[in-house]
Short mmCIF file of C-alpha atoms and ligand atoms in Angstrom, two decimals:
data_model
loop_
_atom_site.label_atom_id
_atom_site.label_comp_id
_atom_site.label_asym_id
_atom_site.label_seq_id
_atom_site.Cartn_x
_atom_site.Cartn_y
_atom_site.Cartn_z
CA MET A 1 70.49 83.03 22.29
CA LYS A 2 68.39 81.92 19.45
CA ILE A 3 70.55 81.28 16.12
CA GLN A 4 68.23 80.87 13.46
CA ILE A 5 69.44 79.58 9.95
CA VAL A 6 68.14 80.63 6.41
CA ASN A 7 68.98 80.35 3.11
CA ASP A 8 70.06 83.95 1.29
CA TYR A 9 69.92 87.29 2.75
CA GLN A 10 66.45 87.56 1.07
CA GLN A 11 65.32 85.15 2.75
CA LEU A 12 67.17 87.22 6.16
CA SER A 13 65.92 90.26 5.37
CA GLU A 14 62.61 88.72 5.34
CA VAL A 15 62.86 87.08 8.84
CA ALA A 16 64.58 90.43 9.92
CA ALA A 17 61.27 92.38 8.86
CA ASN A 18 59.15 90.60 9.68
CA LEU A 19 60.85 90.81 13.59
CA VAL A 20 60.76 94.37 12.78
CA ALA A 21 57.26 94.67 11.93
CA GLY A 22 55.52 92.51 14.41
CA GLN A 23 56.81 95.06 17.02
CA VAL A 24 55.44 98.15 15.78
CA ILE A 25 52.16 96.62 15.84
CA LEU A 26 51.84 95.18 19.10
CA ASN A 27 53.35 98.18 21.15
CA ASN A 28 52.10 101.46 21.43
CA ASN A 29 55.57 103.67 21.43
CA PRO A 30 58.49 100.77 20.47
CA VAL A 31 61.55 102.52 20.98
CA LEU A 32 63.61 100.76 18.15
CA GLY A 33 67.79 100.56 18.15
CA LEU A 34 68.78 100.57 13.92
CA ALA A 35 71.84 99.79 12.69
CA THR A 36 73.65 101.16 9.03
CA GLY A 37 75.85 98.42 6.13
CA SER A 38 74.98 95.85 3.43
CA THR A 39 73.38 94.29 6.14
CA PRO A 40 70.01 95.61 7.12
CA GLU A 41 69.11 96.96 3.78
CA GLY A 42 67.08 94.21 2.60
CA MET A 43 65.43 94.35 5.39
CA TYR A 44 64.80 98.40 5.30
CA HIS A 45 63.46 97.87 2.06
CA ARG A 46 61.25 95.29 2.87
CA LEU A 47 60.40 97.51 5.90
CA VAL A 48 59.16 100.92 3.67
CA GLN A 49 57.34 98.45 1.30
CA MET A 50 55.00 96.79 3.80
CA CYS A 51 54.50 101.49 5.68
CA ARG A 52 53.74 101.84 1.55
CA ASN A 53 50.99 99.28 2.12
CA GLY A 54 49.62 100.21 4.64
CA VAL A 55 50.77 97.52 6.77
CA LEU A 56 53.39 99.00 8.73
CA ASP A 57 52.49 102.57 11.01
CA PHE A 58 55.96 104.03 12.39
CA SER A 59 54.34 107.28 13.45
CA ASN A 60 54.39 105.99 17.05
CA THR A 61 58.36 104.51 16.59
CA THR A 62 61.25 106.68 18.25
CA THR A 63 64.59 104.43 17.09
CA PHE A 64 68.45 105.54 18.18
CA ASN A 65 70.90 104.58 16.14
CA LEU A 66 74.35 102.89 17.16
CA ASP A 67 77.02 104.71 15.60
CA GLU A 68 78.25 107.60 13.02
CA TYR A 69 81.58 108.59 12.21
CA LEU A 70 82.95 110.50 14.19
CA GLY A 71 84.04 114.54 10.89
CA LEU A 72 81.46 113.85 8.61
CA SER A 73 78.65 116.09 8.16
CA PRO A 74 74.84 114.84 7.62
CA ASP A 75 74.42 115.21 3.97
CA HIS A 76 77.52 112.98 3.70
CA PRO A 77 77.26 110.88 1.01
CA GLN A 78 78.94 108.24 3.70
CA SER A 79 77.25 108.94 6.84
CA TYR A 80 75.09 107.85 8.68
CA HIS A 81 72.78 109.64 8.60
CA PHE A 82 73.12 110.15 5.31
CA TYR A 83 72.54 105.86 4.56
CA MET A 84 69.17 105.84 7.75
CA TYR A 85 67.37 108.84 5.40
CA ARG A 86 68.22 107.30 2.01
CA HIS A 87 66.78 103.90 3.18
CA PHE A 88 64.49 104.99 5.64
CA PHE A 89 63.06 107.77 7.82
CA HIS A 90 62.92 109.61 3.43
CA LEU A 91 60.66 106.96 3.18
CA VAL A 92 58.41 106.20 6.00
CA ASN A 93 56.79 108.35 8.82
CA VAL A 94 58.93 107.62 11.96
CA PRO A 95 58.11 111.42 12.61
CA PRO A 96 61.20 112.99 12.68
CA GLN A 97 61.41 114.33 16.75
CA ASN A 98 61.22 111.16 17.15
CA ILE A 99 64.74 110.34 14.70
CA HIS A 100 68.13 109.86 16.78
CA LEU A 101 71.74 109.47 15.46
CA PRO A 102 75.11 109.63 17.34
CA PRO A 103 76.11 113.43 16.14
CA GLY A 104 79.38 113.31 14.02
CA LEU A 105 79.48 116.83 14.09
CA ASP A 106 79.88 118.25 17.53
CA SER A 107 81.97 120.95 19.39
CA ASP A 108 81.75 118.39 22.29
CA PRO A 109 81.29 115.17 21.30
CA SER A 110 81.90 113.81 24.89
CA GLN A 111 78.82 115.93 26.05
CA ALA A 112 76.75 114.33 22.74
CA CYS A 113 77.36 111.47 24.16
CA ARG A 114 76.28 111.05 27.53
CA LEU A 115 73.40 113.51 26.44
CA TYR A 116 72.34 110.27 23.13
CA ASP A 117 72.29 107.44 26.89
CA ARG A 118 70.69 110.08 28.61
CA LYS A 119 67.61 110.82 25.50
CA ILE A 120 67.52 107.13 25.60
CA SER A 121 66.90 106.18 29.11
CA GLU A 122 64.54 109.20 28.21
CA ALA A 123 62.46 107.53 25.38
CA GLY A 124 62.32 103.88 28.63
CA GLY A 125 64.90 102.25 26.58
CA ILE A 126 64.89 99.94 23.50
CA ASN A 127 62.75 97.43 22.88
CA LEU A 128 64.32 95.82 19.49
CA GLN A 129 68.12 96.27 18.92
CA ILE A 130 68.31 95.12 15.27
CA LEU A 131 72.97 94.71 14.07
CA GLY A 132 75.12 93.51 11.90
CA ILE A 133 78.70 91.90 13.09
CA GLY A 134 82.51 93.18 11.79
CA VAL A 135 84.16 90.58 9.86
CA ASN A 136 86.18 90.78 13.84
CA GLY A 137 83.23 90.70 15.69
CA HIS A 138 82.36 94.46 16.02
CA ILE A 139 79.15 95.41 17.13
CA GLY A 140 78.06 98.82 16.42
CA PHE A 141 81.77 100.16 16.26
CA ASN A 142 82.59 98.56 19.62
CA GLU A 143 86.37 96.59 18.55
CA PRO A 144 88.19 94.03 19.65
CA HIS A 145 90.17 94.79 22.92
CA ASN A 146 91.61 94.55 25.83
CA TYR A 147 88.94 96.42 27.51
CA LEU A 148 84.50 97.63 26.23
CA LYS A 149 82.63 100.26 27.46
CA THR A 150 79.39 100.53 28.50
CA GLY A 151 77.74 103.59 27.41
CA THR A 152 78.00 105.67 24.05
CA HIS A 153 81.71 106.71 23.20
CA LEU A 154 84.68 108.03 20.69
CA VAL A 155 85.72 105.05 19.84
CA GLU A 156 89.87 104.20 17.57
CA LEU A 157 88.04 101.73 14.50
CA GLU A 158 90.08 98.94 13.87
CA GLU A 159 92.14 98.67 10.47
CA GLU A 160 90.19 95.52 9.80
CA THR A 161 87.06 97.65 9.61
CA VAL A 162 88.50 100.49 7.96
CA GLU A 163 89.01 97.93 4.92
CA ALA A 164 85.96 96.77 5.38
CA ASN A 165 84.19 99.56 5.13
CA SER A 166 86.34 101.43 2.91
CA ARG A 167 84.79 99.63 -0.46
CA PHE A 168 82.04 102.88 0.05
CA PHE A 169 84.30 104.66 0.32
CA ASP A 170 87.03 105.95 -3.16
CA SER A 171 89.73 105.52 -1.69
CA PRO A 172 91.20 103.84 1.88
CA GLU A 173 92.30 107.13 2.34
CA GLU A 174 88.64 108.61 2.95
CA VAL A 175 87.11 106.24 5.29
CA PRO A 176 87.16 107.46 8.88
CA ARG A 177 89.08 106.39 12.40
CA ARG A 178 86.89 107.95 14.20
CA ALA A 179 83.63 107.34 15.39
CA ILE A 180 80.78 107.12 17.70
CA THR A 181 79.58 104.62 18.93
CA MET A 182 76.76 103.29 21.15
CA GLY A 183 78.31 100.99 24.08
CA MET A 184 77.27 97.71 25.17
CA ARG A 185 75.43 98.77 28.45
CA GLY A 186 73.41 100.62 25.64
CA ILE A 187 73.32 96.99 23.12
CA MET A 188 72.57 94.13 26.83
CA GLN A 189 69.89 96.52 27.98
CA ALA A 190 68.39 96.11 25.13
CA GLU A 191 64.57 93.97 25.98
CA LYS A 192 65.28 92.28 22.34
CA ILE A 193 69.00 91.97 19.97
CA VAL A 194 68.06 90.38 16.83
CA LEU A 195 71.61 90.07 14.66
CA LEU A 196 71.98 89.58 11.40
CA ALA A 197 74.89 88.49 9.72
CA SER A 198 74.93 87.58 5.07
CA GLY A 199 78.09 85.84 3.34
CA GLU A 200 80.67 83.72 3.86
CA ASN A 201 83.61 86.76 5.67
CA LYS A 202 81.07 86.93 8.60
CA ALA A 203 81.45 83.01 8.84
CA ARG A 204 84.47 83.22 11.30
CA ALA A 205 83.08 85.92 12.93
CA MET A 206 79.78 83.66 13.56
CA LYS A 207 81.32 80.88 14.96
CA GLU A 208 84.41 82.56 17.39
CA ALA A 209 80.49 84.95 18.68
CA THR A 210 78.17 81.76 19.39
CA CYS A 211 80.33 78.93 20.05
CA GLY A 212 83.28 80.57 21.22
CA LYS A 213 84.50 82.12 24.35
CA ILE A 214 83.07 85.61 25.85
CA SER A 215 85.51 87.78 25.12
CA THR A 216 86.15 91.24 24.85
CA ARG A 217 88.48 90.48 21.95
CA VAL A 218 84.76 89.01 20.23
CA PRO A 219 82.60 92.58 21.64
CA ALA A 220 79.48 90.32 19.41
CA SER A 221 80.72 86.99 22.22
CA PHE A 222 78.75 89.07 25.16
CA LEU A 223 75.19 88.56 23.50
CA GLN A 224 75.36 85.17 24.24
CA LEU A 225 74.66 86.76 27.69
CA HIS A 226 71.30 89.07 26.24
CA ARG A 227 68.25 86.67 27.47
CA ASN A 228 66.57 87.41 24.13
CA ALA A 229 68.52 87.57 21.57
CA ILE A 230 68.38 85.68 18.10
CA PHE A 231 70.52 85.44 15.42
CA ILE A 232 69.29 85.35 11.73
CA VAL A 233 72.23 84.01 9.92
CA ASP A 234 71.85 82.82 5.65
CA ARG A 235 72.90 80.00 4.59
CA GLU A 236 77.39 81.14 3.80
CA ALA A 237 77.90 82.79 7.53
CA ALA A 238 75.93 80.09 8.74
CA ALA A 239 79.50 77.40 7.44
CA LEU A 240 81.80 77.26 10.68
CA LEU A 241 78.87 76.52 12.22
C1 F6R B 301 76.60 99.99 11.92
C2 F6R B 301 77.24 99.12 12.69
C3 F6R B 301 77.94 97.59 12.27
C4 F6R B 301 77.84 97.04 10.78
C5 F6R B 301 78.72 96.13 10.74
C6 F6R B 301 78.73 94.75 9.54
O1 F6R B 301 75.64 100.13 11.94
O2 F6R B 301 76.61 99.18 13.80
O3 F6R B 301 78.50 97.34 13.06
O4 F6R B 301 76.61 96.27 11.69
O5 F6R B 301 80.27 97.40 10.22
O6 F6R B 301 78.31 95.91 8.75
P1 F6R B 301 77.86 95.36 7.05
O7 F6R B 301 76.28 94.54 7.35
O8 F6R B 301 77.86 96.33 5.76
O9 F6R B 301 78.49 93.81 7.00
#
């Protein structure tokens, strides 16, 4: 695991976009694992610019998103589907059939989880996984617990996560309590992992994830075991390192 400390959010976004761009340029059929949330917005913005300038071509790229709220339709403004199309997919040339997100509305979510993992395998696995980190150390929606799950699965969100995400909703009551997330196996099997952390509210999670014991109470701490994981951290998030 490597940690790169950058000055601010601008630099973090630039470094992250460059890492994704490198993957897309070098690989004939890149498979990207993608995250939502505030942190990668700047990265997506830069990738869109590169695509528009003709520097990047996503026509051979396949994507798998980490997670989605359960119960939100793709056109719900707070769904992760909506976020991804608004910030990225509507603005670049990833072929629609290559875009995958866990379904928020499926009559059989457990079956949908199994199918999602199968599709990742059939695509040959993820070459580059982008991650954010929750204030409680979650990655995807793998929440702190006394055990972690391997495959894509349904999850009850922790109160801390619901509270952190309520900033996107009109009221905390509207934040869905359940989600579908890729599991720890899906994340850890990615060839390369890039975790992004920005802002002082991530400092404690960053410290626990990188300097603490590997623990299911801090899911991001498992990234210490990954051969090719890099944490891009701005100064505020790195304050306790
Ligand atoms: C989102 C995801 C989450 C976020 C995390 C940080 O797809 O998987 O784990 O990365 O909650 O969110 P932000 O970036 O909004 O602080």
